[in-house]
Short mmCIF file of C-alpha atoms and ligand atoms in Angstrom, two decimals:
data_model
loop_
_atom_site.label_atom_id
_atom_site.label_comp_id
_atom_site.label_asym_id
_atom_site.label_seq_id
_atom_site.Cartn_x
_atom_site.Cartn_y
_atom_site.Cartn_z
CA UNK J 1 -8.72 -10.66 -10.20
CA UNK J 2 -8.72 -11.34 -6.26
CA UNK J 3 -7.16 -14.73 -5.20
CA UNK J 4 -8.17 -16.61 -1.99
CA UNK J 5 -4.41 -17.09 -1.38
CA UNK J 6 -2.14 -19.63 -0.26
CA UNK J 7 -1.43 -20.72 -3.98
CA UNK J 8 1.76 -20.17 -5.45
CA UNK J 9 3.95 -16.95 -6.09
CA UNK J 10 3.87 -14.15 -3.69
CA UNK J 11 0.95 -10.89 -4.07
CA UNK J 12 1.89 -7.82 -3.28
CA UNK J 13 0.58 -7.32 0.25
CA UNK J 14 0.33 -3.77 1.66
CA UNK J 15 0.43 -4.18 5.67
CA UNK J 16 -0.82 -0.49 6.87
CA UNK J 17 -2.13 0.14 3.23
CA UNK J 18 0.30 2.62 2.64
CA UNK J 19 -0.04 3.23 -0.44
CA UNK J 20 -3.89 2.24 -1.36
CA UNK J 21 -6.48 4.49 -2.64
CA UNK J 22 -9.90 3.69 -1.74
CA UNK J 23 -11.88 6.37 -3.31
CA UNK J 24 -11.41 9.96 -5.17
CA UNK J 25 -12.52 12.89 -2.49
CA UNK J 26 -12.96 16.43 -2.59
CA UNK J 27 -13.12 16.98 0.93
CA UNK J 28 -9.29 17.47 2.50
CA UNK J 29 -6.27 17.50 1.09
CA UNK J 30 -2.85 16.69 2.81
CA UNK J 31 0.44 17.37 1.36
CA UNK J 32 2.65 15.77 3.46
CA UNK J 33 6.16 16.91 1.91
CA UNK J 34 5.09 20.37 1.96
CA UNK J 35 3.10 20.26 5.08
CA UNK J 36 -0.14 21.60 3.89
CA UNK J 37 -3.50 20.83 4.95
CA UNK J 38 -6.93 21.76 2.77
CA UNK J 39 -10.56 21.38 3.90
CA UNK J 40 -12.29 21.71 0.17
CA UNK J 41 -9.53 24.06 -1.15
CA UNK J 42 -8.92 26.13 1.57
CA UNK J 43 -5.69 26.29 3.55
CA UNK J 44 -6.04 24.74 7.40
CA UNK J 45 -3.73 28.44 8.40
CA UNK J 46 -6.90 30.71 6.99
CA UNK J 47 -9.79 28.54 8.60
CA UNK J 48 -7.66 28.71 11.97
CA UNK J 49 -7.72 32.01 12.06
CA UNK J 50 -10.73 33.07 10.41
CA UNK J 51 -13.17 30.72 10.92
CA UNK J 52 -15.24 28.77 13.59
CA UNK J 53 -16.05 25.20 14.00
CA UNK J 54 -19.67 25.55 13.31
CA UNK J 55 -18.56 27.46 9.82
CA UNK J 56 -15.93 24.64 8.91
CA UNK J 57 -18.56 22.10 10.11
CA UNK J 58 -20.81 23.49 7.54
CA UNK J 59 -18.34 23.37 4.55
CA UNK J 60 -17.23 19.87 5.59
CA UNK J 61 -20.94 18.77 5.29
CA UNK J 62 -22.16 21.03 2.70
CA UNK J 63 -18.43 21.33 0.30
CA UNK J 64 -19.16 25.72 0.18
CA UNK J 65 -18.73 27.89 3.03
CA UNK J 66 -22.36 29.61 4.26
CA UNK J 67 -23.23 33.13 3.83
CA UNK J 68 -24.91 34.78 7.28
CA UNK J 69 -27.88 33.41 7.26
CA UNK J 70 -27.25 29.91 6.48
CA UNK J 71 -24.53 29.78 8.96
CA UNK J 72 -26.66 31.73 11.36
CA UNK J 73 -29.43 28.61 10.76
CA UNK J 74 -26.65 25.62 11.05
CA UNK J 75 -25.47 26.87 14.48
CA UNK J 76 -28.95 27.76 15.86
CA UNK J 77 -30.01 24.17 14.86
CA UNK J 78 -26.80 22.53 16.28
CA UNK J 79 -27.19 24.54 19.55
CA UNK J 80 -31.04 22.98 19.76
CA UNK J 81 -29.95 19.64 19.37
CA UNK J 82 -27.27 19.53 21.98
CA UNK J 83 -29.69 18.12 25.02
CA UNK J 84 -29.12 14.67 25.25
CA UNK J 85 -32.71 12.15 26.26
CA UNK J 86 -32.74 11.40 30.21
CA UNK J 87 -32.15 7.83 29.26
CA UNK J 88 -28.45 8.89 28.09
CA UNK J 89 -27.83 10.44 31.71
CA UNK J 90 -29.10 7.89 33.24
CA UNK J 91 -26.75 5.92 31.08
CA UNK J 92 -23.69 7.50 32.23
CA UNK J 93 -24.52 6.89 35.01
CA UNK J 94 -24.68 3.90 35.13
CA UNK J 95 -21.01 3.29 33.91
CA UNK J 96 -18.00 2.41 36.30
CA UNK J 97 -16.39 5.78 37.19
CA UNK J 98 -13.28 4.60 35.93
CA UNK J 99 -14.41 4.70 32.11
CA UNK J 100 -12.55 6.65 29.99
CA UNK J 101 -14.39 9.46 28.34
CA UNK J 102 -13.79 8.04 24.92
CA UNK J 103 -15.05 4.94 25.92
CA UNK J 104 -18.70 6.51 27.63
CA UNK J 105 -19.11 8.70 24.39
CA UNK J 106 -18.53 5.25 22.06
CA UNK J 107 -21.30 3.38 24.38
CA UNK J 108 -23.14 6.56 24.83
CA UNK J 109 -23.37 7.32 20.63
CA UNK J 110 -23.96 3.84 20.05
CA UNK J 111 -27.29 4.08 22.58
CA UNK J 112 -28.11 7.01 21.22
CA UNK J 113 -29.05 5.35 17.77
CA UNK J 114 -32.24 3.78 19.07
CA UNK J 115 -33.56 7.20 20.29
CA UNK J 116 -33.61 8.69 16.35
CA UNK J 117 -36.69 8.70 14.99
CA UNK J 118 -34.87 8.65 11.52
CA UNK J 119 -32.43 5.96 12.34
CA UNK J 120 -32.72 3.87 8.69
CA UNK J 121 -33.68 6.43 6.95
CA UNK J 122 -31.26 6.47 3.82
CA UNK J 123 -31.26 10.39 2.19
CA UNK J 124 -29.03 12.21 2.43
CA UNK J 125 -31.21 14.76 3.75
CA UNK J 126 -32.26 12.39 6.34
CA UNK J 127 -28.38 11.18 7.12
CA UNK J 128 -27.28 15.25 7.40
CA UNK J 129 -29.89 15.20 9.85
CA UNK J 130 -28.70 12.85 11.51
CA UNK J 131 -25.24 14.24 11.76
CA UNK J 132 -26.38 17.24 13.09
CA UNK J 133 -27.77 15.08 16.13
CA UNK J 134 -25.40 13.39 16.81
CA UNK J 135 -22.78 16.19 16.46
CA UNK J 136 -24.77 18.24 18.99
CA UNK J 137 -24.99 15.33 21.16
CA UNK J 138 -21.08 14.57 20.99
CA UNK J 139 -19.85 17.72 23.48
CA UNK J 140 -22.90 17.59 25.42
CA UNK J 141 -22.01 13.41 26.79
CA UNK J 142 -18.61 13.92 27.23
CA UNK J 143 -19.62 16.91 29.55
CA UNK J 144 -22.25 14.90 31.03
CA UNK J 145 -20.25 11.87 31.67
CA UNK J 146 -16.88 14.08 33.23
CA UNK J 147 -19.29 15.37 35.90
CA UNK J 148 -20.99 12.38 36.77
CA UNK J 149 -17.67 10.38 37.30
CA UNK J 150 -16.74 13.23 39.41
CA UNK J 151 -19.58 13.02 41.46
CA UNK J 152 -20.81 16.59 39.46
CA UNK J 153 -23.89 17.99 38.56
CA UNK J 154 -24.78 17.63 34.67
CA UNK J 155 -24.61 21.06 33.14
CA UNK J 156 -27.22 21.20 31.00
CA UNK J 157 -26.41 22.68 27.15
CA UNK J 158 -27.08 26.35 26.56
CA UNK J 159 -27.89 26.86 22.75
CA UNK J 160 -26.81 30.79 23.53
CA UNK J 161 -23.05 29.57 23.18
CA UNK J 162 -21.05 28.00 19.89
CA UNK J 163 -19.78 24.54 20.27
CA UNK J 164 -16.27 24.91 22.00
CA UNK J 165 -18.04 27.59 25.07
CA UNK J 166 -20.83 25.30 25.41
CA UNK J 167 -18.51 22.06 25.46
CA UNK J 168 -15.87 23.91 28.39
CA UNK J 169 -19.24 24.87 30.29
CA UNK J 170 -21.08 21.61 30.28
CA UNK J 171 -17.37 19.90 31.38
CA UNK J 172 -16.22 22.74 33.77
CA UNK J 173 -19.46 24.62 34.97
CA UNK J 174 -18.28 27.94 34.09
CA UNK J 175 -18.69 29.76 30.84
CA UNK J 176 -14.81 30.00 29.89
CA UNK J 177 -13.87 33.76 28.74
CA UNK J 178 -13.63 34.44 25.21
CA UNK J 179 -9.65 34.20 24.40
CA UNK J 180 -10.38 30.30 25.90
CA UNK J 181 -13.12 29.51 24.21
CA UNK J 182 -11.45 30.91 20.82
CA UNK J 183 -8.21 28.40 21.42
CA UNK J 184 -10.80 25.29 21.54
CA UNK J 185 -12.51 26.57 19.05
CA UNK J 186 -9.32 27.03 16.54
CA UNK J 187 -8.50 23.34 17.66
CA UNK J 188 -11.45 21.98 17.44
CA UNK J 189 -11.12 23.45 13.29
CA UNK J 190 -7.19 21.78 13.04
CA UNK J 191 -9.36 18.53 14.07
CA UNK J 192 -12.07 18.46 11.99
CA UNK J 193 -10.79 16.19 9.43
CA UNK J 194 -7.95 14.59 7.62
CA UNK J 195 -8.30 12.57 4.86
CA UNK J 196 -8.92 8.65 4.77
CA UNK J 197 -6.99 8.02 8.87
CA UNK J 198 -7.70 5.35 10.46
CA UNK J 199 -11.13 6.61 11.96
CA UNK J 200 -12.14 7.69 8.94
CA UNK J 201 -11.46 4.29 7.21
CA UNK J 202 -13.21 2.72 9.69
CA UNK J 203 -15.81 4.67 9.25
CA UNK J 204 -15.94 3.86 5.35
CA UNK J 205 -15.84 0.51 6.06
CA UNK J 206 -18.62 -0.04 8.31
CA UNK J 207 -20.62 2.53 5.86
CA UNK J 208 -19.83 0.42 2.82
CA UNK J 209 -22.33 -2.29 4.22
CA UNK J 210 -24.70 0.09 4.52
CA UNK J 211 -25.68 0.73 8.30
CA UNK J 212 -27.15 3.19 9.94
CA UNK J 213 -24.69 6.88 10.40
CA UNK J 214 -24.18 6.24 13.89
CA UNK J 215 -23.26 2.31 13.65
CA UNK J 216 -20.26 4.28 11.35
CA UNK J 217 -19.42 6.70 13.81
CA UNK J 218 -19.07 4.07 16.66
CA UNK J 219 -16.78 2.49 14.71
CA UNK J 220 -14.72 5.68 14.23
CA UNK J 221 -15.07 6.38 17.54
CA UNK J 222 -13.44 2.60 18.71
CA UNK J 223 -10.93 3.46 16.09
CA UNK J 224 -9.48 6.57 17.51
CA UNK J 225 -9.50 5.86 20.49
CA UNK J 226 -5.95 4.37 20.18
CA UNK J 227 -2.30 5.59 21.06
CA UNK J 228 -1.37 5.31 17.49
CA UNK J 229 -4.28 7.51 16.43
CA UNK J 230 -6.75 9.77 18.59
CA UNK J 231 -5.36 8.75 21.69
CA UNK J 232 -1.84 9.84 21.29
CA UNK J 233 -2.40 13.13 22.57
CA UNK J 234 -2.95 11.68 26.05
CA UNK J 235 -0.16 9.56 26.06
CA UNK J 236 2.06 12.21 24.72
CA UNK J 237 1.24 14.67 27.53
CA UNK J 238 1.51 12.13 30.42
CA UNK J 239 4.93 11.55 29.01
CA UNK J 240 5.85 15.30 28.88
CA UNK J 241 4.16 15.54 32.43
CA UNK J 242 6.95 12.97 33.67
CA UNK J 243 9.79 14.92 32.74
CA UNK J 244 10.78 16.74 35.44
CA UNK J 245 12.99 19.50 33.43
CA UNK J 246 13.78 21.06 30.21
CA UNK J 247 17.59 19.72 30.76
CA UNK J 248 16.21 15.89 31.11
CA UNK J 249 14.26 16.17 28.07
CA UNK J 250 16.98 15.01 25.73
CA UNK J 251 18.05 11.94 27.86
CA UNK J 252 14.44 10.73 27.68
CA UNK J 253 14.35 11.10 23.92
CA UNK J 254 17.64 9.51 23.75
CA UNK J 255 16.96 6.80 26.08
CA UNK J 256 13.28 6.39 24.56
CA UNK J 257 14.94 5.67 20.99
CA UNK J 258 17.52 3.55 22.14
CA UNK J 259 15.51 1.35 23.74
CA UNK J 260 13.15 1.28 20.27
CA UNK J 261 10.38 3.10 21.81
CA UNK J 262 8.21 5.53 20.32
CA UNK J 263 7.85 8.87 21.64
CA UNK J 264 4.13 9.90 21.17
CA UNK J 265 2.79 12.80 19.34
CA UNK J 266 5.37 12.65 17.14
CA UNK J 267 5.50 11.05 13.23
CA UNK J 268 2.95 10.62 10.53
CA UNK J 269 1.90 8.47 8.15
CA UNK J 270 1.58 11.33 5.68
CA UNK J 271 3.44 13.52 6.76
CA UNK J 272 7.33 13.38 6.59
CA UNK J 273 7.97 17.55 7.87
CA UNK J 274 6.21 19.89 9.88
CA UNK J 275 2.26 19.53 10.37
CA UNK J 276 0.89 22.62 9.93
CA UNK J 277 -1.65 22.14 12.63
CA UNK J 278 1.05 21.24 15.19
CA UNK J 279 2.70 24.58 14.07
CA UNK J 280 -0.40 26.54 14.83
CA UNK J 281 -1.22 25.01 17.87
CA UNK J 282 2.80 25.23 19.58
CA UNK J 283 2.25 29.05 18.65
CA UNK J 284 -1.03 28.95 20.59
CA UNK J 285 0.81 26.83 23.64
CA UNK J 286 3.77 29.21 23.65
CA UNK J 287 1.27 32.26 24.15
CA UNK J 288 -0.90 30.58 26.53
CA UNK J 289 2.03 28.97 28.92
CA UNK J 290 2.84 32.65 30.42
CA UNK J 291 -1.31 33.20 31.05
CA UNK J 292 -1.53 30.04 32.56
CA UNK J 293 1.81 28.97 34.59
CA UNK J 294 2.70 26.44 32.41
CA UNK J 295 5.85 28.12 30.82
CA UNK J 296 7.71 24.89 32.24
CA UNK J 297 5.80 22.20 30.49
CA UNK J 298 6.19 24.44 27.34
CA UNK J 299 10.07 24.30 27.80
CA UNK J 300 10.04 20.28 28.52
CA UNK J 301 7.21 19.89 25.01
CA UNK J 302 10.10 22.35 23.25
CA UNK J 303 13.20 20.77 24.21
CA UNK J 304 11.28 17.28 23.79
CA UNK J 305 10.58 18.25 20.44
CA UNK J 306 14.26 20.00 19.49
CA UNK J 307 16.32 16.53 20.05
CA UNK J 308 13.59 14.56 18.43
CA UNK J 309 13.58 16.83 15.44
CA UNK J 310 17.55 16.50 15.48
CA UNK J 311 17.64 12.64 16.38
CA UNK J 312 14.78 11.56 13.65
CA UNK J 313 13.59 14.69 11.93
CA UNK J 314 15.93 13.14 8.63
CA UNK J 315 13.84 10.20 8.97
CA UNK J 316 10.67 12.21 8.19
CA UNK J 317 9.42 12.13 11.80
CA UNK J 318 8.03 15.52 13.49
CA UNK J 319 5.64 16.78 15.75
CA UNK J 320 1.95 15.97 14.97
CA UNK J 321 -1.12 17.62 15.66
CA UNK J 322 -1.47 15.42 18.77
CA UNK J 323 1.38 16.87 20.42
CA UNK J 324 1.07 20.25 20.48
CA UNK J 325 -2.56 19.64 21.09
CA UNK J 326 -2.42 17.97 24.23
CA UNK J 327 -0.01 20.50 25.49
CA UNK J 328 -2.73 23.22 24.64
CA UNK J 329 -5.55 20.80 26.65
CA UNK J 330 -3.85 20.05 29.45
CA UNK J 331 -3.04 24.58 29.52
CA UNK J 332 -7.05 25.08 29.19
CA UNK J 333 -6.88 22.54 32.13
CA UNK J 334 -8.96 19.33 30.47
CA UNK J 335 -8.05 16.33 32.22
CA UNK J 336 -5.46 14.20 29.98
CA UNK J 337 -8.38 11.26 29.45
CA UNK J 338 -10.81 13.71 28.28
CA UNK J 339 -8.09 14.58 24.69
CA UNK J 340 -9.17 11.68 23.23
CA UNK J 341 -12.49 12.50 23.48
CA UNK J 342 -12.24 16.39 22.64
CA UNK J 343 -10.85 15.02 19.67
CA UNK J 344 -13.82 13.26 18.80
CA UNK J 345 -16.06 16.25 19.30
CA UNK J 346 -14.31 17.58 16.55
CA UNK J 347 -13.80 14.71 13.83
CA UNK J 348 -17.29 13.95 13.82
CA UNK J 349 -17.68 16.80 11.69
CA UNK J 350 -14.98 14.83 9.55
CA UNK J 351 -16.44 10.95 9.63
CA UNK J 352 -19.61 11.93 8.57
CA UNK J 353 -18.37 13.76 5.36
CA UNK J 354 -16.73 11.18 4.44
CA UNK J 355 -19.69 8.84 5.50
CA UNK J 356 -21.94 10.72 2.95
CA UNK J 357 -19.37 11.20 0.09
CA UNK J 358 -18.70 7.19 0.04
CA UNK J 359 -22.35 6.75 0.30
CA UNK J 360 -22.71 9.30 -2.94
CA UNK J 361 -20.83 6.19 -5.31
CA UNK J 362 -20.73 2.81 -2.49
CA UNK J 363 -18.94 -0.32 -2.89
CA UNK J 364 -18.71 -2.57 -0.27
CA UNK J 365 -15.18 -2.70 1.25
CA UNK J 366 -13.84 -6.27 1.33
CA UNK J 367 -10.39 -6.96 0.78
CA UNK J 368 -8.13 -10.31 1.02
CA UNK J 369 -5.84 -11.79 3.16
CA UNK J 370 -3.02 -14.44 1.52
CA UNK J 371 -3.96 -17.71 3.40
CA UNK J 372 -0.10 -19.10 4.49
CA UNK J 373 -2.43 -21.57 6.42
CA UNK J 374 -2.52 -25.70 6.57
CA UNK J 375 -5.09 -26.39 3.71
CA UNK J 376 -5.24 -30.49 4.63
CA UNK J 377 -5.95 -30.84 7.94
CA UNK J 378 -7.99 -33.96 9.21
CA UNK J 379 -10.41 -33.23 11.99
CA UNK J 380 -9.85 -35.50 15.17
CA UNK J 381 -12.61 -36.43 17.24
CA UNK J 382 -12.06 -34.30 20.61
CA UNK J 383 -11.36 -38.06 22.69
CA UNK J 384 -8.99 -38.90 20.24
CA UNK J 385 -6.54 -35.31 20.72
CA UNK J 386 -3.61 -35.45 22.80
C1 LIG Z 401 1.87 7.89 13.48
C2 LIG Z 401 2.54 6.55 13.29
C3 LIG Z 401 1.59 5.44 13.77
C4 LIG Z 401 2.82 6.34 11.80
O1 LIG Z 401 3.24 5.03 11.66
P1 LIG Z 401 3.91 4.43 10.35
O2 LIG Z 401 3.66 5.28 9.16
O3 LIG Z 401 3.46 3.01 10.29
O4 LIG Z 401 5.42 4.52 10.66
P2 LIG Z 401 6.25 3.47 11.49
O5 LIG Z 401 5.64 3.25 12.83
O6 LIG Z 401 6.48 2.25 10.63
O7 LIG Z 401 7.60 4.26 11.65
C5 LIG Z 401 8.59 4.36 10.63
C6 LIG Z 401 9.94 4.52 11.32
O8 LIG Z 401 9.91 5.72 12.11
C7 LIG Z 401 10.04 5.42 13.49
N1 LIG Z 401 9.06 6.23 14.22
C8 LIG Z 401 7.82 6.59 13.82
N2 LIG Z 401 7.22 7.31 14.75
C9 LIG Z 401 8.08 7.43 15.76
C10 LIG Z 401 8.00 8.04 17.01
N3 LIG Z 401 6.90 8.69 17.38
N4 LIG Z 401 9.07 7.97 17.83
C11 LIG Z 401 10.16 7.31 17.45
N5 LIG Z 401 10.29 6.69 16.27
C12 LIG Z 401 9.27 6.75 15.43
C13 LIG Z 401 9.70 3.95 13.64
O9 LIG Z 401 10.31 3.37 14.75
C14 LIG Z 401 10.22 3.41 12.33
O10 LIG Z 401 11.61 3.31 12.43
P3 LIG Z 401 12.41 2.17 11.63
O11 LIG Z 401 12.17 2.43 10.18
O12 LIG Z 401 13.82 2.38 12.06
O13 LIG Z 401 11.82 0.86 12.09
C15 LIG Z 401 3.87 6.49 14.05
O14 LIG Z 401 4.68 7.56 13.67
C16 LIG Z 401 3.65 6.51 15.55
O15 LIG Z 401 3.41 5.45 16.15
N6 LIG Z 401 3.75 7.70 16.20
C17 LIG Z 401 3.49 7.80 17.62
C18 LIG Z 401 2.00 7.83 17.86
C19 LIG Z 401 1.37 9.13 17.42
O16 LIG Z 401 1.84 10.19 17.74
N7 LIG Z 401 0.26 9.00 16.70
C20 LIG Z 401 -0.53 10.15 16.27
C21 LIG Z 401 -0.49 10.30 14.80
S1 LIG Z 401 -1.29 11.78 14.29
#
């Protein structure tokens, strides 16, 4: 039984929850020893290379993968619900330029919850629903919001294109070519999900009270939003972007470790080797550094991640998704402050299974702290403190 703490003998107290289980799943898998990564059984390497983000979107929400014509249906009704209401716009406009994208799409998503006509409705037919609009939505305000800060005119959403071409048109104005559009597409798959993180668990959490599906994915949204997390691909880059050769690169991780610094994009909670997804995606950077002129910040990212891998890699720490990914970003030519957000348009796909499999079997999440607190205090009139 639960204690209210501060009596004697010491719990067990698991800072970080480590090693806590909230809830069986069947949605991902993640070996960490042997680097493996499973969206309902299949391996993270096939769905990167054979499979979209509207197809992996459907077997995160649906636990199968669709045959033609029900994928052919998801994707026609995620293209139609990409517009966003003029009152969003008008929204993002309204915020200071200097937002960061992650921070319009958490205001904008949270806004966007009074415009559903569904908004407490509790089905799950009704909540996939749901989803749907506000995964549509997701690409469509980041775009909107990059243009407006940059004094831009809002591209409007084409339901023609799949996610990742629509999302580089409504943020650049041009429909990329295909071989671009592809390398968002395969990262916005290596995003879609990954267990219970720390989005995720915030997303459980504020679904185990039993809100409404966006109040959880504002919450995931404020979650990854951090360095630690979602954000760490942006902090990673503008650290590889400051190294001004391959032959500094060791010195900084040197220096960076002996002062007790982290270097971003690098380490895992879960994983203690290689994450497949970074894998993939430094394959993908490698390939696209030549095309794009970039073949220096490939060579600073590599040796970065050589004496890293050498320095801590028997510690368990190695590239993460986050690193190679922002390398890849910053090749297609998104602005560093836009990763987190890209990230986002991805792991939406990800919160809201989750969302609905807690909300198949929910218990509200409330766990204890151990009061160490004064338990006698004597309350001073205010006159009377020194
Ligand atoms: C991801 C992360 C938060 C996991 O944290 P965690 O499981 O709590 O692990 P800790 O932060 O306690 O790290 C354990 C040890 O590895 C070291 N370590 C972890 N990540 C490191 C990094 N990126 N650079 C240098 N050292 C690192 C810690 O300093 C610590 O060393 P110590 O045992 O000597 O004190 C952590 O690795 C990190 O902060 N990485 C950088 C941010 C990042 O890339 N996040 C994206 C994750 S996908």
């Amino acid at each position: 039984m639960g204690s209210i703490g501060g009596g004697t003998g010491s719990p067990r107290i698991d800072k970080g929850l480590d090693d806590v289980y909230v809830m069986e799943s069947r949605i991902c898998f993640v070996d960490g020893v042997k680097g493996r990564l499973l969206y309902y059984g299949y391996d993270i390497r096939d769905l990167s290379d054979h499979s979209t983000f509207e197809e992996t979107a459907y077997l995160l929400w649906h636990g199968k993968l669709p045959n033609r014509d029900q994928l052919a249906a998801f994707s026609a009704e995620l293209a139609a619900n990409r517009p966003i209401p003029k009152g969003i716009v008008s929204l993002l406009k309204g915020l200071p330029k200097e937002t960061a994208p992650i921070d319009a799409l958490r205001t904008a998503v949270s806004a966007l919850a009074g415009y559903d006509p569904e908004l407490n409705g509790q089905s799950r037919e009704a909540n996939l629903r749901k989803a749907m609009r506000i995964a549509a939505k997701v690409p469509t305000i980041v775009g909107a919001f990059h243009r407006i800060r940059n004094g831009q005119r809002v591209v409007k959403p084409n339901p023609k294109y799949g996610t990742a071409t629509d999302y580089m048109r409504m943020l650049t104005g041009k429909k990329p070519d295909k071989k671009t559009a592809r390398i968002l597409d395969v990262a916005l798959i290596l995003h879609a999900d990954h267990s219970m993180n720390a989005g995720t668990f915030a997303a459980t959490v504020a679904a185990s009270t039993l809100p409404d599906l966006y109040s959880t994915i504002v919450a995931a949204i404020a979650t990854l939003k951090g360095p630690l997390h979602g954000g760490a691909n942006e902090t990673a880059i503008r650290a590889l972007l400051a190294i001004e050769s391959p032959e500094v690169a060791e010195e900084y991780v040197l220096k960076t470790l002996a002062a007790g610094q982290k270097v971003f994009g690098f380490g895992h909670r879960v994983y203690k080797t290689w994450d497949p997804r970074a894998l993939i995606l430094q394959d993908v950077a490698k390939k696209l550094s030549g095309k794009t002129g970039h073949e220096k910040l490939f060579m600073v990212a590599k040796a970065v991640e050589e004496a890293m891998v050498r320095e801590v890699g028997p510690k368990g720490i190695y590239p993460n998704v986050d690193y190679w990914a922002g390398v890849v970003y910053y090749m297609l030519g998104l602005a560093p402050d836009l990763f987190p957000a890209t990230f986002a348009v991805a792991r939406i796909t990800g919160w809201v299974a989750h969302v609905l499999e807690y909300w198949g079997d929910n218990r509200i999440m409330r766990p204890l702290d151990w009061y160490v607190g004064p338990k006698e205090a004597v309350y001073v009139p205010i006159d009377q403190r020194s």
